[in-house]
Short mmCIF file of C-alpha atoms in Angstrom, two decimals:
data_model
loop_
_atom_site.label_atom_id
_atom_site.label_comp_id
_atom_site.label_asym_id
_atom_site.label_seq_id
_atom_site.Cartn_x
_atom_site.Cartn_y
_atom_site.Cartn_z
CA MET A 1 0.00 0.00 0.00
CA GLU A 2 1.50 3.27 -1.14
CA LYS A 3 1.92 5.84 1.64
CA LYS A 4 2.88 9.50 1.76
CA LEU A 5 3.55 12.08 4.46
CA ILE A 6 1.39 15.20 4.10
CA GLU A 7 2.17 17.99 6.56
CA GLY A 8 3.74 15.43 8.84
CA PHE A 9 0.84 12.99 8.85
CA GLU A 10 0.82 9.62 7.12
CA HIS A 11 -1.68 9.19 4.27
CA ILE A 12 -2.42 6.16 2.13
CA ARG A 13 -3.19 6.32 -1.56
CA TYR A 14 -6.88 6.13 -2.42
CA GLU A 15 -7.51 3.47 -5.02
CA ARG A 16 -10.82 2.45 -6.50
CA LYS A 17 -11.69 1.20 -9.95
CA GLN A 18 -13.32 4.02 -11.90
CA PRO A 19 -16.58 2.81 -13.45
CA SER A 20 -17.61 3.82 -16.93
CA LYS A 21 -20.34 6.38 -17.49
CA ALA A 22 -22.81 3.59 -18.21
CA GLU A 23 -21.79 1.75 -15.06
CA LEU A 24 -22.17 4.94 -12.99
CA ILE A 25 -25.70 5.40 -14.25
CA GLN A 26 -26.59 1.75 -13.71
CA ASN A 27 -25.04 1.65 -10.23
CA SER A 28 -26.89 4.78 -9.14
CA GLN A 29 -30.18 3.54 -10.56
CA ASN A 30 -29.82 0.10 -8.97
CA PHE A 31 -29.18 1.58 -5.55
CA TYR A 32 -32.03 4.05 -5.89
CA MET A 33 -34.43 1.24 -6.84
CA LEU A 34 -33.23 -0.82 -3.88
CA MET A 35 -33.70 2.04 -1.43
CA ASP A 36 -37.01 3.12 -2.96
CA SER A 37 -38.38 -0.29 -1.97
CA ARG A 38 -37.53 0.43 1.66
CA ARG A 39 -40.51 0.95 3.97
CA THR A 40 -40.88 1.61 7.64
CA VAL A 41 -42.33 -1.56 9.18
CA ARG A 42 -43.89 -1.78 12.63
CA GLU A 43 -44.97 -5.42 12.58
CA PHE A 44 -42.09 -7.79 13.30
CA ASP A 45 -41.71 -11.53 13.19
CA THR A 46 -40.16 -12.72 16.42
CA ARG A 47 -37.86 -15.27 14.77
CA PRO A 48 -34.16 -14.70 15.45
CA VAL A 49 -31.73 -12.94 13.13
CA PRO A 50 -28.09 -14.09 12.95
CA LEU A 51 -25.99 -11.88 15.21
CA GLU A 52 -23.29 -11.62 12.53
CA VAL A 53 -25.77 -9.85 10.24
CA ILE A 54 -26.50 -7.18 12.84
CA GLU A 55 -22.82 -6.75 13.62
CA ASN A 56 -22.06 -6.23 9.93
CA ILE A 57 -24.88 -3.68 9.72
CA ILE A 58 -23.44 -1.74 12.66
CA LEU A 59 -19.95 -1.91 11.17
CA THR A 60 -21.41 -0.41 7.98
CA ALA A 61 -22.97 2.42 9.98
CA SER A 62 -19.59 3.08 11.57
CA THR A 63 -18.06 3.81 8.15
CA ALA A 64 -19.95 7.13 8.05
CA PRO A 65 -17.94 10.35 7.91
CA SER A 66 -17.72 12.36 11.12
CA GLY A 67 -16.39 15.71 12.27
CA ALA A 68 -12.58 15.47 12.58
CA HIS A 69 -13.05 11.69 12.35
CA LYS A 70 -14.02 11.51 16.03
CA GLN A 71 -16.72 8.91 15.34
CA PRO A 72 -18.95 10.23 18.16
CA TRP A 73 -21.36 7.31 18.35
CA THR A 74 -22.14 4.26 20.44
CA PHE A 75 -24.43 1.49 19.18
CA CYS A 76 -26.11 -0.48 21.96
CA LEU A 77 -27.52 -3.80 20.78
CA VAL A 78 -30.37 -5.17 22.90
CA SER A 79 -31.74 -8.69 22.58
CA ASP A 80 -32.39 -9.51 26.24
CA PRO A 81 -36.19 -9.89 26.64
CA GLU A 82 -36.23 -8.30 30.09
CA ILE A 83 -34.36 -5.20 28.92
CA LYS A 84 -36.62 -4.94 25.88
CA ARG A 85 -39.64 -5.12 28.18
CA LYS A 86 -38.27 -2.31 30.34
CA ILE A 87 -37.61 -0.17 27.27
CA ARG A 88 -41.11 -0.78 25.94
CA GLU A 89 -42.75 0.10 29.25
CA ALA A 90 -40.74 3.31 29.61
CA ALA A 91 -41.29 4.30 25.97
CA GLU A 92 -45.03 3.70 26.15
CA GLU A 93 -45.26 5.73 29.34
CA GLU A 94 -43.71 8.72 27.54
CA GLU A 95 -45.78 8.12 24.41
CA LYS A 96 -49.03 8.10 26.40
CA ILE A 97 -48.18 11.54 27.75
CA SER A 98 -47.17 12.77 24.29
CA TYR A 99 -50.37 11.63 22.62
CA SER A 100 -52.56 12.95 25.43
CA SER A 101 -50.95 16.33 26.11
CA ARG A 102 -47.63 17.07 24.40
CA MET A 103 -48.59 16.72 20.74
CA PRO A 104 -50.66 19.50 19.14
CA GLU A 105 -53.73 18.40 17.22
CA ASN A 106 -52.16 19.04 13.81
CA TRP A 107 -49.28 16.68 14.65
CA LYS A 108 -51.66 13.92 15.68
CA SER A 109 -53.69 14.56 12.54
CA ASP A 110 -50.56 14.21 10.38
CA LEU A 111 -49.79 10.88 12.05
CA LYS A 112 -53.23 9.35 11.44
CA PRO A 113 -52.45 8.04 7.91
CA LEU A 114 -49.47 6.17 9.39
CA GLY A 115 -51.60 4.36 11.96
CA THR A 116 -49.36 5.13 14.92
CA ASN A 117 -50.38 5.40 18.57
CA TRP A 118 -48.78 5.18 22.01
CA GLU A 119 -48.58 1.38 21.95
CA LYS A 120 -45.19 0.06 20.78
CA PRO A 121 -45.28 -3.77 20.70
CA PHE A 122 -42.44 -3.79 18.16
CA LEU A 123 -40.06 -2.88 20.99
CA GLU A 124 -40.50 -6.44 22.29
CA ASP A 125 -41.38 -8.30 19.10
CA ALA A 126 -38.26 -7.28 17.12
CA PRO A 127 -35.38 -9.66 17.87
CA TYR A 128 -32.97 -6.72 18.21
CA LEU A 129 -33.13 -3.12 19.28
CA ILE A 130 -30.27 -0.89 18.16
CA VAL A 131 -30.06 2.14 20.42
CA VAL A 132 -27.81 4.82 18.96
CA PHE A 133 -26.17 7.23 21.39
CA LYS A 134 -24.34 10.40 20.45
CA GLN A 135 -21.19 11.22 22.40
CA SER A 136 -21.23 14.90 23.37
CA TYR A 137 -17.52 14.52 24.04
CA GLY A 138 -15.06 11.65 24.13
CA LEU A 139 -13.26 10.13 27.10
CA VAL A 140 -9.67 8.94 26.79
CA ASN A 141 -8.00 7.78 29.99
CA GLY A 142 -10.56 9.77 31.94
CA GLU A 143 -9.85 13.00 30.05
CA LYS A 144 -12.44 14.83 27.96
CA VAL A 145 -11.85 14.89 24.19
CA GLN A 146 -13.74 17.45 22.13
CA HIS A 147 -16.11 16.21 19.43
CA TYR A 148 -17.34 18.24 16.47
CA TYR A 149 -20.62 18.28 14.54
CA VAL A 150 -21.89 15.50 16.78
CA SER A 151 -25.58 15.48 15.77
CA GLU A 152 -24.74 15.79 12.08
CA SER A 153 -22.19 12.96 12.28
CA VAL A 154 -24.48 10.61 14.19
CA GLY A 155 -27.37 11.47 11.88
CA ILE A 156 -25.30 10.43 8.85
CA ALA A 157 -24.30 7.19 10.60
CA CYS A 158 -27.98 6.45 11.27
CA GLY A 159 -28.69 6.94 7.57
CA PHE A 160 -25.99 4.39 6.77
CA LEU A 161 -27.52 2.09 9.41
CA ILE A 162 -31.00 2.23 7.88
CA ALA A 163 -29.62 1.62 4.38
CA ALA A 164 -27.57 -1.35 5.60
CA ILE A 165 -30.58 -2.88 7.35
CA HIS A 166 -32.60 -2.71 4.14
CA GLN A 167 -29.75 -3.96 1.96
CA ALA A 168 -29.36 -7.00 4.23
CA GLY A 169 -33.03 -7.91 3.70
CA LEU A 170 -34.38 -6.88 7.10
CA VAL A 171 -36.85 -4.19 8.17
CA ALA A 172 -36.76 -1.44 10.77
CA VAL A 173 -38.70 1.42 12.28
CA THR A 174 -37.04 4.59 13.56
CA HIS A 175 -38.41 5.37 17.00
CA THR A 176 -37.76 8.58 18.91
CA PRO A 177 -39.83 8.67 22.09
CA SER A 178 -39.48 12.08 23.70
CA PRO A 179 -37.85 12.46 26.12
CA MET A 180 -35.50 9.48 25.76
CA ASN A 181 -33.49 9.80 28.96
CA PHE A 182 -34.89 6.49 30.17
CA LEU A 183 -32.64 4.73 27.63
CA SER A 184 -29.54 6.12 29.32
CA GLN A 185 -30.79 4.86 32.66
CA ILE A 186 -31.89 1.40 31.54
CA LEU A 187 -28.71 0.78 29.55
CA GLU A 188 -26.50 2.49 32.16
CA ARG A 189 -24.69 4.72 29.69
CA PRO A 190 -22.12 7.31 30.82
CA SER A 191 -22.98 11.00 31.12
CA ASN A 192 -21.20 11.97 27.88
CA GLU A 193 -23.65 9.85 25.85
CA LYS A 194 -27.14 11.01 24.93
CA PRO A 195 -29.80 8.81 23.26
CA PHE A 196 -30.28 9.73 19.61
CA LEU A 197 -32.34 7.01 17.93
CA LEU A 198 -34.00 3.70 18.77
CA VAL A 199 -34.18 1.22 15.87
CA PRO A 200 -35.99 -2.12 16.21
CA VAL A 201 -34.63 -4.56 13.58
CA GLY A 202 -35.78 -7.92 12.30
CA TYR A 203 -37.91 -9.71 9.73
CA ALA A 204 -41.30 -8.35 8.71
CA ARG A 205 -44.27 -10.38 9.90
CA GLU A 206 -45.48 -12.72 7.14
CA GLU A 207 -48.63 -10.70 6.49
CA THR A 208 -47.70 -7.06 6.93
CA TYR A 209 -49.33 -3.92 5.59
CA VAL A 210 -47.77 -0.46 5.37
CA PRO A 211 -49.43 2.91 4.68
CA ASP A 212 -50.17 3.66 1.02
CA ILE A 213 -48.11 6.85 0.86
CA GLN A 214 -45.89 8.31 -1.83
CA ARG A 215 -42.45 9.93 -1.81
CA LYS A 216 -41.83 13.32 -3.36
CA GLY A 217 -40.59 13.23 -6.94
CA LEU A 218 -37.32 14.67 -8.18
CA LYS A 219 -38.96 17.90 -9.37
CA ASP A 220 -40.23 18.49 -5.83
CA ILE A 221 -36.87 18.05 -4.07
CA LEU A 222 -34.23 19.22 -6.58
CA ILE A 223 -33.32 22.75 -7.58
CA LYS A 224 -30.60 23.05 -10.21
CA TYR A 225 -28.28 26.05 -10.52
#
């Protein structure tokens, strides 16, 4: 592997086969079609998923770019039924309050086509819960290490995570109960970590229905200059 010092720091040569124009178009179209088939699923089969698959998915998420390459994320993988039960109970307690008093009527109205409510059985049905924490700062030998663009970096990693779940052939739902401090307590995370996203992962139930909704087209999301 060819290496080079740049301003005193070791770099390695970037090498990747350059696809043809036709291959670029085909690659981009194939990936778009794959991702366009992705749907949020809330009905999970309880059958187990190989642990290696989930580990590979998390490794993929960890390849995301991050501010100053600090990689300010922690992925907690939960399969223990008792811990999943505790998470469900705490999440549903917060969701009950949200649906009854926190959410304005227009928010609840916008959610009606999706069929959501305060009940979250998928938090126990899914074989795995991936709880993503953002690290406000790092800790090295007990000393604080500054992190940069933490929310942006962890958000990108979560995008990679969702894409990897779909590519593997599994389904997921992104869940953000508010507030989420109970996750820190149940999973006993240190004070520098804050819960960012809760992602149940597994197989879709054999007979599963999802809302008949459409994504915006290119003309609605792209402005060319």
